[in-house]
């Protein structure tokens, strides 16, 4: 009996977590997928009706705006955060005496919640009293910076705040990557008189492929899940000009009482995440098993 | 490590080197200002009176320092119809984060120990399935979770939120501990088994004492995640049980009365203080968690 217990104990310890993940991740995804195929409104219904919710979703102008915003925001956020992060990492890689302090300063926004970040930037970007008013106060009367309340530009304020929050983290990733490059190769290149910028562009950066990949995955993941920042900074407005899929889903689920729409938009979000993450996880797991 | 300012044995004289060095430091300083500016503005705004905010400049230091906004933010600001400030919600977050962090870290440690040291057929598949759960957008589980919490009778309660955070935290905590325990030679477990030590005995007397660094990393990671969470908090709480992030958002975006920017900023700093403090005190572990969470493996 004790022998049996001893051999099966590890499985029994892992079992509750495994069951929890099966039910609360996979079971719940199945539930949401099922409900996304029904006519559920305020309450879930379980008779499958086909793809009507998805048809409604793709016909809704608000969802169209949300997806467009996701692509604009996602692309700009990922590109700017990566470029800025790489630049900062290279600058910091030059034997800077105060590196520790500077790194701490660049990275602290990552410890803040998106709600705090949004609150701070909402105040700074507020046209009446923020940057606009300050620059006008310096004598530049014609200066205008009212993106926060401009439906066409408001989505870029989300980019500004998100880049501020996450770029330091990308820097930390890249800095670790720069430091992991074999120093012998760099020394050899220096002895050969190859200029520093060439050492970076031809030797160091090309060898950091996996770091670029993980930075991309993390940022893309952050972009798709972005919810709190929009709520705190613009509330999805003006109108629904800065809606993202996550805020659309939330509005349908908890304020519009349209569970069918909420479920189908959540499924689309998951498909977008999977399209990005699955190939990455697959290659990671395969590389490890080899 | 390469060095822009000291190219090997060639051309650019001492003068060029110095100029390059200065440009480098100025650039680094400008970026430091960029990252610090919002924090600076938050702090100075929170110390000004509303009058001074309206007439003064965003980046100016307060002419007269007043802590009134901090008092209001802590105990008087309105989050909707109630006007008790952030205080009750701050404690909600504490009551929520402490058990949720402890539970998810403990479960992750046990799971990681099993997956790394007690491999059995199928353990890797189970681990992969759990890992996968870290990546789902939580929107896809919001609706069924809301129903389940209702059925369990813990909808809108702090235990309900603890439950949700523990469930969706296990994937990451297991990953952290698994990656740490994988690097401990399995001969150690084997030798202990030969000596007659059992599963839990080995865990308590060999693995846990070795685990302090990874426990710190995991606790910091989970604490930051849970303290800063908004999505679960806003979806699964009700008036009175809301965490601090939700209350902050309610204060800032409440439309009634005069907009008190100084109170908003003080409230934001209060809500950010615990994670910011953790970052300042244990930044090294914070960064390790961030990179471990992203560079899987």
Coordinates of C-alpha atoms in Angstrom, one line a residue:
Chain A
X1 CA 0.0 0.0 0.0
X2 CA 2.7 2.5 1.0
X3 CA 4.7 1.3 -2.1
X4 CA 1.7 2.1 -4.3
X5 CA 1.3 5.5 -2.6
X6 CA 4.9 6.3 -3.0
X7 CA 5.0 5.6 -6.8
X8 CA 1.7 7.5 -7.4
X9 CA 2.2 10.4 -5.1
X10 CA 3.8 12.7 -7.7
X11 CA 0.9 12.2 -10.0
X12 CA -1.6 12.8 -7.2
X13 CA 0.1 16.1 -6.3
X14 CA 0.0 17.3 -9.9
X15 CA -3.5 16.0 -10.6
X16 CA -5.5 18.9 -9.0
X17 CA -3.7 21.5 -10.9
X18 CA -4.0 19.5 -14.1
X19 CA -7.7 19.1 -13.6
X20 CA -8.1 22.8 -12.8
X21 CA -6.3 23.7 -16.0
X22 CA -8.4 21.2 -18.0
X23 CA -11.6 22.7 -16.7
X24 CA -10.8 26.3 -16.2
X25 CA -8.7 26.8 -19.4
X26 CA -9.7 24.2 -21.9
X27 CA -13.3 23.5 -20.7
X28 CA -14.0 27.2 -20.4
X29 CA -12.6 27.8 -23.9
X30 CA -14.9 25.1 -25.2
X31 CA -17.9 26.7 -23.3
X32 CA -17.1 30.1 -24.9
X33 CA -16.7 28.5 -28.3
X34 CA -20.1 26.8 -27.9
X35 CA -21.9 29.9 -26.8
X36 CA -20.4 31.9 -29.7
X37 CA -22.4 29.6 -32.0
X38 CA -25.7 30.3 -30.3
X39 CA -28.2 33.2 -30.2
X40 CA -27.3 34.0 -26.6
X41 CA -28.1 37.5 -25.5
X42 CA -28.5 38.5 -21.8
X43 CA -28.4 34.8 -20.7
X44 CA -26.5 32.0 -22.4
X45 CA -28.5 29.6 -24.6
X46 CA -27.2 26.3 -25.7
X47 CA -28.9 25.6 -29.1
X48 CA -26.3 25.8 -31.8
X49 CA -27.3 28.1 -34.6
X50 CA -24.2 28.3 -36.7
X51 CA -22.0 31.3 -37.3
X52 CA -24.6 34.1 -36.8
X53 CA -22.6 35.8 -34.0
X54 CA -19.5 35.9 -36.2
X55 CA -21.5 37.3 -39.1
X56 CA -22.9 40.0 -36.8
X57 CA -19.5 40.7 -35.4
X58 CA -17.9 41.2 -38.8
X59 CA -20.8 43.4 -39.9
X60 CA -20.5 45.6 -36.8
X61 CA -18.7 48.9 -37.5
X62 CA -17.6 49.1 -33.9
X63 CA -15.7 45.7 -34.2
X64 CA -14.2 46.9 -37.5
X65 CA -12.8 50.0 -35.7
X66 CA -11.6 47.8 -32.9
X67 CA -9.7 45.4 -35.2
X68 CA -8.3 48.3 -37.2
X69 CA -7.1 49.9 -34.0
X70 CA -5.5 46.7 -32.9
X71 CA -3.4 46.6 -36.1
X72 CA -2.4 50.3 -35.9
X73 CA -1.7 50.1 -32.2
X74 CA -0.1 46.7 -32.3
X75 CA 2.2 47.5 -35.3
X76 CA 3.3 50.9 -33.9
X77 CA 3.7 49.7 -30.4
X78 CA 5.8 46.6 -31.3
X79 CA 8.0 48.5 -33.8
X80 CA 8.7 51.5 -31.7
X81 CA 9.2 49.6 -28.5
X82 CA 11.7 47.2 -30.2
X83 CA 13.6 50.0 -31.9
X84 CA 13.7 52.1 -28.7
X85 CA 14.6 49.1 -26.6
X86 CA 17.4 48.0 -28.9
X87 CA 18.8 51.6 -29.1
X88 CA 18.8 52.0 -25.3
X89 CA 20.4 48.5 -24.9
X90 CA 23.2 49.4 -27.3
X91 CA 23.7 52.8 -25.6
X92 CA 23.8 51.2 -22.2
X93 CA 26.3 48.5 -23.4
X94 CA 29.1 51.0 -23.6
X95 CA 30.7 50.4 -20.2
X96 CA 28.5 53.1 -18.6
X97 CA 29.6 53.7 -15.0
X98 CA 26.1 54.5 -13.7
X99 CA 24.4 51.6 -15.7
X100 CA 22.6 50.2 -12.7
X101 CA 20.9 53.5 -11.9
X102 CA 20.0 54.2 -15.5
X103 CA 18.6 50.7 -16.0
X104 CA 16.4 51.1 -12.9
X105 CA 15.0 54.4 -14.2
X106 CA 14.3 52.9 -17.7
X107 CA 12.5 49.9 -16.3
X108 CA 10.4 51.2 -13.5
X109 CA 7.3 51.8 -15.5
X110 CA 7.0 48.1 -15.9
X111 CA 6.2 47.8 -12.2
X112 CA 3.3 50.2 -12.6
X113 CA -0.2 49.0 -13.5
X114 CA -1.7 50.0 -16.8
X115 CA -4.4 51.9 -14.9
X116 CA -1.7 54.0 -13.2
X117 CA 0.1 54.5 -16.5
X118 CA -3.2 55.5 -18.1
X119 CA -4.1 57.9 -15.3
X120 CA -0.7 59.7 -15.5
X121 CA -0.7 60.1 -19.3
X122 CA -4.3 61.1 -19.3
X123 CA -3.3 64.1 -17.2
X124 CA -0.1 64.9 -19.2
X125 CA -1.9 64.7 -22.5
X126 CA -5.0 66.6 -21.3
X127 CA -5.2 69.5 -23.8
X128 CA -6.6 72.0 -21.3
X129 CA -3.8 71.8 -18.6
X130 CA -1.2 69.3 -19.9
X131 CA 1.6 69.5 -22.4
X132 CA -0.4 71.6 -24.8
X133 CA -1.2 74.3 -22.3
X134 CA 2.4 74.2 -20.9
X135 CA 4.0 74.7 -24.3
X136 CA 1.5 77.5 -25.1
X137 CA 2.4 79.0 -21.8
X138 CA 6.0 79.2 -22.9
X139 CA 4.9 81.5 -25.7
X140 CA 4.1 79.1 -28.5
X141 CA 0.5 80.2 -28.8
X142 CA -0.3 78.2 -31.9
X143 CA 1.0 74.9 -30.4
X144 CA -1.7 72.3 -30.6
X145 CA -1.5 68.7 -29.1
X146 CA -5.0 67.5 -28.5
X147 CA -4.7 63.9 -29.7
X148 CA -6.5 62.6 -26.6
X149 CA -9.8 64.2 -27.7
X150 CA -9.3 63.9 -31.5
X151 CA -11.1 60.7 -32.7
X152 CA -8.5 60.3 -35.5
X153 CA -5.5 60.7 -33.3
X154 CA -6.5 59.3 -30.0
X155 CA -5.3 55.8 -30.8
X156 CA -1.7 57.2 -31.0
X157 CA -1.9 58.4 -27.4
X158 CA -2.4 54.7 -26.4
X159 CA 0.8 54.0 -28.4
X160 CA 2.7 56.7 -26.5
X161 CA 1.7 55.5 -23.1
X162 CA 2.2 51.8 -23.9
X163 CA 5.7 52.4 -25.4
X164 CA 6.6 54.4 -22.3
X165 CA 5.5 51.5 -20.1
X166 CA 7.1 48.6 -21.9
X167 CA 10.1 49.8 -23.8
X168 CA 12.4 49.6 -20.7
X169 CA 11.5 45.9 -20.5
X170 CA 12.5 45.4 -24.1
X171 CA 15.7 47.1 -23.3
X172 CA 16.4 44.7 -20.5
X173 CA 15.8 41.7 -22.8
X174 CA 18.1 43.1 -25.5
X175 CA 20.8 44.0 -23.0
X176 CA 20.8 40.5 -21.8
X177 CA 21.1 39.4 -25.4
X178 CA 23.9 41.7 -26.2
X179 CA 25.8 40.4 -23.2
X180 CA 25.4 36.8 -24.2
X181 CA 27.2 37.2 -27.5
X182 CA 30.6 35.4 -27.4
X183 CA 33.1 38.0 -26.4
X184 CA 36.0 36.3 -28.2
X185 CA 34.3 37.0 -31.6
X186 CA 33.9 40.6 -30.8
X187 CA 37.5 41.0 -29.6
X188 CA 38.7 39.3 -32.8
X189 CA 36.6 41.7 -34.9
X190 CA 38.0 44.7 -32.9
X191 CA 41.6 43.5 -33.5
X192 CA 40.9 43.3 -37.2
X193 CA 39.9 47.0 -37.0
X194 CA 36.2 46.5 -37.9
X195 CA 34.3 49.7 -36.8
X196 CA 32.0 49.4 -33.9
X197 CA 28.7 50.0 -35.8
X198 CA 29.7 47.2 -38.2
X199 CA 30.4 44.9 -35.3
X200 CA 26.8 45.6 -34.0
X201 CA 25.1 45.4 -37.4
X202 CA 27.0 42.4 -38.8
X203 CA 27.9 40.3 -35.8
X204 CA 25.9 41.0 -32.6
X205 CA 22.4 41.9 -33.8
X206 CA 22.2 39.0 -36.3
X207 CA 23.1 36.6 -33.5
X208 CA 20.2 37.8 -31.4
X209 CA 17.4 36.3 -33.5
X210 CA 15.8 34.4 -30.6
X211 CA 15.7 37.5 -28.4
X212 CA 14.0 39.5 -31.2
X213 CA 11.5 36.6 -31.4
X214 CA 10.7 36.6 -27.7
X215 CA 10.5 40.4 -27.5
X216 CA 8.0 40.3 -30.5
X217 CA 5.9 37.5 -28.8
X218 CA 5.7 39.3 -25.5
X219 CA 4.8 42.7 -27.1
X220 CA 2.3 41.2 -29.5
X221 CA 0.7 39.4 -26.6
X222 CA 0.6 42.6 -24.5
X223 CA -1.0 44.5 -27.5
X224 CA -3.8 42.0 -28.1
X225 CA -4.6 41.8 -24.4
X226 CA -4.5 45.6 -24.0
X227 CA -7.5 46.6 -22.0
X228 CA -6.8 48.5 -18.8
X229 CA -4.7 51.1 -20.6
X230 CA -7.5 52.0 -23.0
X231 CA -10.0 52.1 -20.1
X232 CA -7.9 54.4 -18.0
X233 CA -6.6 56.7 -20.8
X234 CA -9.5 57.2 -23.2
X235 CA -12.3 54.9 -22.0
X236 CA -12.5 53.7 -25.6
X237 CA -13.4 57.2 -26.7
X238 CA -14.0 59.7 -28.1
X239 CA -17.1 57.7 -29.1
X240 CA -15.6 54.3 -29.7
X241 CA -12.6 55.6 -31.6
X242 CA -10.0 53.8 -29.5
X243 CA -11.9 50.6 -28.9
X244 CA -9.8 47.5 -29.0
X245 CA -11.1 43.9 -29.2
X246 CA -10.6 43.5 -25.5
X247 CA -12.7 46.6 -24.7
X248 CA -15.3 45.5 -27.2
X249 CA -15.6 42.1 -25.6
X250 CA -15.9 43.6 -22.2
X251 CA -18.6 46.1 -23.3
X252 CA -20.6 43.3 -24.9
X253 CA -20.3 41.0 -21.9
X254 CA -20.9 43.4 -19.0
X255 CA -22.6 46.5 -20.2
X256 CA -24.5 45.6 -23.3
X257 CA -25.7 42.1 -22.1
X258 CA -24.8 40.6 -25.5
X259 CA -23.1 37.3 -24.5
X260 CA -23.1 35.9 -28.0
X261 CA -21.1 38.9 -29.3
X262 CA -18.8 38.8 -26.3
X263 CA -18.1 35.1 -26.8
X264 CA -17.5 35.4 -30.5
X265 CA -15.2 38.4 -30.1
X266 CA -13.2 36.6 -27.4
X267 CA -12.8 33.6 -29.7
X268 CA -11.4 35.9 -32.4
X269 CA -9.0 37.4 -29.9
X270 CA -7.8 33.9 -29.0
X271 CA -7.3 32.9 -32.6
X272 CA -5.2 36.0 -33.2
X273 CA -3.0 35.1 -30.1
X274 CA -2.7 31.5 -31.2
X275 CA -1.7 32.5 -34.7
X276 CA 1.2 34.3 -33.2
X277 CA 2.1 32.1 -30.2
X278 CA 1.5 28.5 -31.5
X279 CA 4.2 28.5 -34.1
X280 CA 6.6 30.0 -31.6
X281 CA 5.8 27.5 -28.8
X282 CA 5.9 24.6 -31.3
X283 CA 9.4 25.5 -32.5
X284 CA 10.6 26.1 -28.9
X285 CA 9.3 22.7 -27.8
X286 CA 10.8 20.9 -30.8
X287 CA 14.1 22.6 -30.4
X288 CA 14.2 21.4 -26.8
X289 CA 13.3 17.8 -27.6
X290 CA 16.0 17.5 -30.3
Chain B
X1 CA 30.7 43.9 -24.5
X2 CA 31.7 46.4 -27.1
X3 CA 32.8 49.9 -26.7
X4 CA 31.8 52.8 -28.9
X5 CA 34.2 55.3 -27.3
X6 CA 37.3 53.2 -27.4
X7 CA 37.8 51.8 -30.9
X8 CA 40.9 49.7 -30.9
X9 CA 44.2 51.3 -31.7
X10 CA 43.1 53.6 -34.5
X11 CA 42.3 57.1 -35.8
X12 CA 39.8 59.1 -33.7
X13 CA 42.0 61.0 -31.3
X14 CA 41.4 61.8 -27.6
X15 CA 39.2 64.7 -28.6
X16 CA 36.8 62.6 -30.6
X17 CA 36.6 60.0 -27.8
X18 CA 35.6 62.6 -25.3
X19 CA 32.9 64.2 -27.6
X20 CA 31.5 60.7 -28.3
X21 CA 31.4 60.0 -24.6
X22 CA 29.6 63.2 -23.9
X23 CA 27.0 62.6 -26.6
X24 CA 26.4 59.1 -25.1
X25 CA 25.8 60.4 -21.6
X26 CA 23.6 63.3 -22.8
X27 CA 21.5 60.8 -24.8
X28 CA 21.2 58.5 -21.8
X29 CA 20.3 61.4 -19.6
X30 CA 17.6 62.6 -22.0
X31 CA 16.0 59.2 -22.0
X32 CA 16.1 59.0 -18.3
X33 CA 14.2 62.4 -18.2
X34 CA 11.6 60.9 -20.6
X35 CA 11.0 57.9 -18.3
X36 CA 11.0 60.0 -15.1
X37 CA 8.8 62.9 -16.5
X38 CA 5.4 61.2 -15.8
X39 CA 6.4 60.3 -12.3
X40 CA 7.7 63.8 -11.6
X41 CA 4.5 65.3 -13.0
X42 CA 2.4 62.9 -10.9
X43 CA 4.3 63.8 -7.7
X44 CA 4.3 67.5 -8.2
X45 CA 0.7 67.7 -9.3
X46 CA -0.4 65.7 -6.2
X47 CA 1.3 68.3 -4.0
X48 CA -0.3 71.4 -5.6
X49 CA -3.6 73.0 -4.8
X50 CA -6.3 72.9 -7.6
X51 CA -5.9 76.7 -7.9
X52 CA -2.2 76.3 -8.6
X53 CA -2.8 73.5 -11.1
X54 CA -5.2 75.7 -13.1
X55 CA -2.9 78.7 -13.2
X56 CA 0.5 77.1 -13.2
X57 CA 2.5 75.0 -15.5
X58 CA 2.5 71.2 -15.7
X59 CA 6.2 70.8 -15.2
X60 CA 6.6 73.5 -12.5
X61 CA 7.4 72.6 -8.9
X62 CA 4.6 73.4 -6.5
X63 CA 4.8 77.0 -5.1
X64 CA 3.1 75.8 -2.0
X65 CA 3.3 72.2 -0.9
X66 CA 0.0 70.8 0.4
X67 CA -0.9 67.2 1.3
X68 CA -4.6 67.8 1.2
X69 CA -4.9 65.9 -2.1
X70 CA -3.2 62.9 -0.5
X71 CA -5.6 62.9 2.5
X72 CA -8.6 63.1 0.1
X73 CA -7.2 60.4 -2.1
X74 CA -6.7 58.1 0.9
X75 CA -9.9 58.6 2.8
X76 CA -12.3 61.0 1.1
X77 CA -12.3 60.7 -2.7
X78 CA -15.5 59.4 -4.4
X79 CA -15.5 56.1 -6.3
X80 CA -19.0 56.5 -7.6
X81 CA -21.6 57.0 -4.8
X82 CA -19.3 56.2 -2.0
X83 CA -16.7 58.7 -0.8
X84 CA -14.3 56.8 1.4
X85 CA -11.2 57.3 -0.7
X86 CA -8.8 54.5 -1.7
X87 CA -8.2 53.1 1.8
X88 CA -10.9 50.3 1.9
X89 CA -9.9 49.2 -1.7
X90 CA -6.2 49.3 -0.9
X91 CA -6.9 46.8 1.9
X92 CA -9.1 44.7 -0.4
X93 CA -6.1 44.4 -2.7
X94 CA -3.9 43.4 0.3
X95 CA -6.4 40.8 1.5
X96 CA -6.6 39.5 -2.1
X97 CA -3.0 39.6 -3.1
X98 CA -1.4 38.0 0.0
X99 CA -3.3 34.7 0.0
X100 CA -3.4 34.5 -3.8
X101 CA 0.3 35.0 -4.0
X102 CA 1.1 32.5 -1.2
X103 CA -1.2 29.8 -2.6
X104 CA -0.2 30.1 -6.2
X105 CA 3.5 30.1 -5.3
X106 CA 3.2 27.0 -3.0
X107 CA 1.2 25.1 -5.6
X108 CA 3.7 26.1 -8.3
X109 CA 6.6 24.9 -6.2
X110 CA 5.0 21.4 -5.7
X111 CA 4.1 21.2 -9.4
X112 CA 7.5 22.3 -10.6
X113 CA 9.1 19.8 -8.2
X114 CA 7.0 16.9 -9.7
X115 CA 7.5 18.0 -13.3
X116 CA 11.2 18.5 -13.0
X117 CA 12.2 15.6 -10.6
X118 CA 9.6 12.9 -10.7
X119 CA 9.0 12.5 -14.3
X120 CA 6.4 10.0 -15.3
X121 CA 4.9 9.2 -18.7
X122 CA 2.8 12.1 -19.8
X123 CA 4.3 14.6 -17.4
X124 CA 5.7 16.7 -20.2
X125 CA 2.3 16.8 -22.0
X126 CA 0.7 17.9 -18.8
X127 CA 3.3 20.6 -18.4
X128 CA 2.9 21.8 -22.0
X129 CA -0.9 22.0 -21.5
X130 CA -0.4 24.0 -18.4
X131 CA 2.1 26.3 -20.0
X132 CA -0.3 26.9 -22.9
X133 CA -2.8 28.2 -20.4
X134 CA -0.5 31.1 -19.7
X135 CA -1.0 32.5 -23.2
X136 CA -4.7 32.6 -23.6
X137 CA -6.3 36.0 -23.6
X138 CA -8.4 35.9 -20.4
X139 CA -11.4 37.3 -22.3
X140 CA -12.1 33.8 -23.4
X141 CA -12.7 32.6 -19.9
X142 CA -14.5 35.6 -18.4
X143 CA -18.1 34.6 -19.2
X144 CA -18.0 31.0 -18.0
X145 CA -16.0 32.1 -14.9
X146 CA -18.6 34.7 -14.0
X147 CA -21.2 32.0 -14.2
X148 CA -19.2 29.5 -12.2
X149 CA -18.5 32.0 -9.4
X150 CA -22.2 32.7 -9.3
X151 CA -22.9 29.0 -9.0
X152 CA -20.3 28.6 -6.3
X153 CA -21.8 31.5 -4.4
X154 CA -18.6 33.5 -4.3
X155 CA -19.4 36.0 -7.1
X156 CA -18.3 39.5 -6.2
X157 CA -16.3 38.4 -3.2
X158 CA -12.7 38.6 -2.4
X159 CA -12.4 34.7 -2.0
X160 CA -13.8 34.5 -5.5
X161 CA -11.1 36.8 -6.8
X162 CA -8.4 34.8 -4.9
X163 CA -9.7 31.7 -6.5
X164 CA -9.5 33.2 -10.0
X165 CA -6.0 34.5 -9.5
X166 CA -4.7 31.2 -8.1
X167 CA -6.2 29.2 -11.0
X168 CA -4.7 31.4 -13.7
X169 CA -1.5 31.9 -11.9
X170 CA -0.5 28.3 -11.5
X171 CA 0.8 28.0 -15.1
X172 CA 3.4 30.7 -14.6
X173 CA 4.4 29.6 -11.1
X174 CA 4.8 26.0 -12.2
X175 CA 7.0 27.2 -15.1
X176 CA 9.2 29.2 -12.8
X177 CA 9.8 26.4 -10.3
X178 CA 10.1 23.7 -13.0
X179 CA 12.8 25.7 -14.8
X180 CA 14.7 26.2 -11.5
X181 CA 14.4 22.6 -10.3
X182 CA 15.4 21.1 -13.7
X183 CA 18.9 22.5 -13.1
X184 CA 19.2 20.5 -9.8
X185 CA 20.9 17.2 -10.6
X186 CA 18.4 14.3 -10.3
X187 CA 21.1 12.2 -8.6
X188 CA 20.2 14.2 -5.5
X189 CA 16.7 12.9 -5.5
X190 CA 17.9 9.4 -6.3
X191 CA 20.4 9.3 -3.5
X192 CA 17.7 10.6 -1.0
X193 CA 15.3 7.9 -2.2
X194 CA 18.0 5.3 -1.6
X195 CA 18.3 6.6 1.9
X196 CA 14.6 6.1 2.4
X197 CA 13.4 9.6 2.1
X198 CA 9.9 10.0 0.6
X199 CA 8.4 12.5 -1.8
X200 CA 7.5 15.2 0.7
X201 CA 10.5 14.6 2.9
X202 CA 12.8 15.3 -0.1
X203 CA 10.8 18.4 -1.0
X204 CA 10.9 19.9 2.5
X205 CA 14.4 19.1 3.5
X206 CA 16.3 19.2 0.2
X207 CA 14.4 21.3 -2.4
X208 CA 12.7 24.0 -0.4
X209 CA 15.9 25.1 1.4
X210 CA 17.5 25.5 -2.1
X211 CA 14.6 27.5 -3.4
X212 CA 14.9 30.9 -1.8
X213 CA 15.9 32.8 -5.0
X214 CA 13.1 31.3 -7.1
X215 CA 10.6 31.8 -4.4
X216 CA 11.5 35.5 -4.3
X217 CA 11.2 35.8 -8.1
X218 CA 7.9 34.0 -8.1
X219 CA 6.4 36.0 -5.2
X220 CA 7.4 39.3 -6.8
X221 CA 6.1 38.2 -10.2
X222 CA 2.7 37.1 -8.8
X223 CA 2.4 40.0 -6.5
X224 CA 3.0 42.5 -9.3
X225 CA 0.5 40.6 -11.6
X226 CA -2.2 40.4 -9.0
X227 CA -1.8 43.9 -7.5
X228 CA -1.8 45.4 -10.9
X229 CA -4.7 43.3 -12.3
X230 CA -7.7 45.2 -13.6
X231 CA -9.6 42.8 -15.9
X232 CA -10.4 40.2 -13.2
X233 CA -11.0 42.9 -10.6
X234 CA -13.5 44.8 -12.7
X235 CA -15.2 41.7 -14.0
X236 CA -15.6 39.7 -10.7
X237 CA -16.0 42.3 -8.0
X238 CA -18.8 44.5 -6.8
X239 CA -19.1 47.7 -4.8
X240 CA -17.2 47.2 -1.6
X241 CA -14.9 44.3 -2.8
X242 CA -13.2 46.1 -5.6
X243 CA -9.4 46.0 -5.7
X244 CA -7.4 49.3 -5.7
X245 CA -6.9 49.4 -9.5
X246 CA -10.7 49.4 -10.1
X247 CA -11.2 52.0 -7.4
X248 CA -8.5 54.2 -8.9
X249 CA -10.1 54.0 -12.3
X250 CA -13.5 54.9 -10.7
X251 CA -12.0 57.9 -8.9
X252 CA -10.3 59.2 -12.1
X253 CA -13.2 58.6 -14.4
X254 CA -16.1 59.6 -12.2
X255 CA -17.9 62.4 -13.9
X256 CA -19.5 64.0 -10.9
X257 CA -18.3 67.3 -9.4
X258 CA -15.1 69.2 -10.0
X259 CA -12.2 67.3 -11.6
X260 CA -9.5 67.2 -8.9
X261 CA -6.4 66.3 -10.7
X262 CA -4.2 66.5 -7.6
X263 CA -6.4 63.9 -6.0
X264 CA -6.2 61.7 -9.1
X265 CA -2.4 61.8 -9.1
X266 CA -2.1 61.2 -5.3
X267 CA -4.5 58.2 -5.7
X268 CA -2.4 56.9 -8.6
X269 CA 0.8 57.1 -6.6
X270 CA -0.9 55.3 -3.7
X271 CA -2.2 52.5 -6.0
X272 CA 1.3 52.2 -7.5
X273 CA 3.3 52.4 -4.3
X274 CA 3.4 48.7 -3.3
X275 CA 4.7 47.4 -6.6
X276 CA 7.0 50.3 -7.0
X277 CA 8.5 49.7 -3.6
X278 CA 9.0 46.0 -4.4
X279 CA 10.7 47.1 -7.6
X280 CA 13.1 49.5 -5.8
X281 CA 13.9 47.0 -3.0
X282 CA 14.2 43.9 -5.1
X283 CA 14.7 45.1 -8.7
X284 CA 17.1 42.3 -9.5
X285 CA 14.5 39.6 -8.8
X286 CA 11.8 41.6 -10.5
X287 CA 13.8 41.7 -13.8
X288 CA 14.7 38.0 -13.5
X289 CA 11.0 37.2 -13.2
X290 CA 10.2 39.4 -16.2
X291 CA 12.8 37.7 -18.4
X292 CA 12.0 34.2 -17.1
X293 CA 8.3 34.9 -17.9
X294 CA 9.1 35.9 -21.5
X295 CA 12.1 33.8 -22.5
X296 CA 10.4 30.5 -21.9
X297 CA 12.7 27.7 -21.3

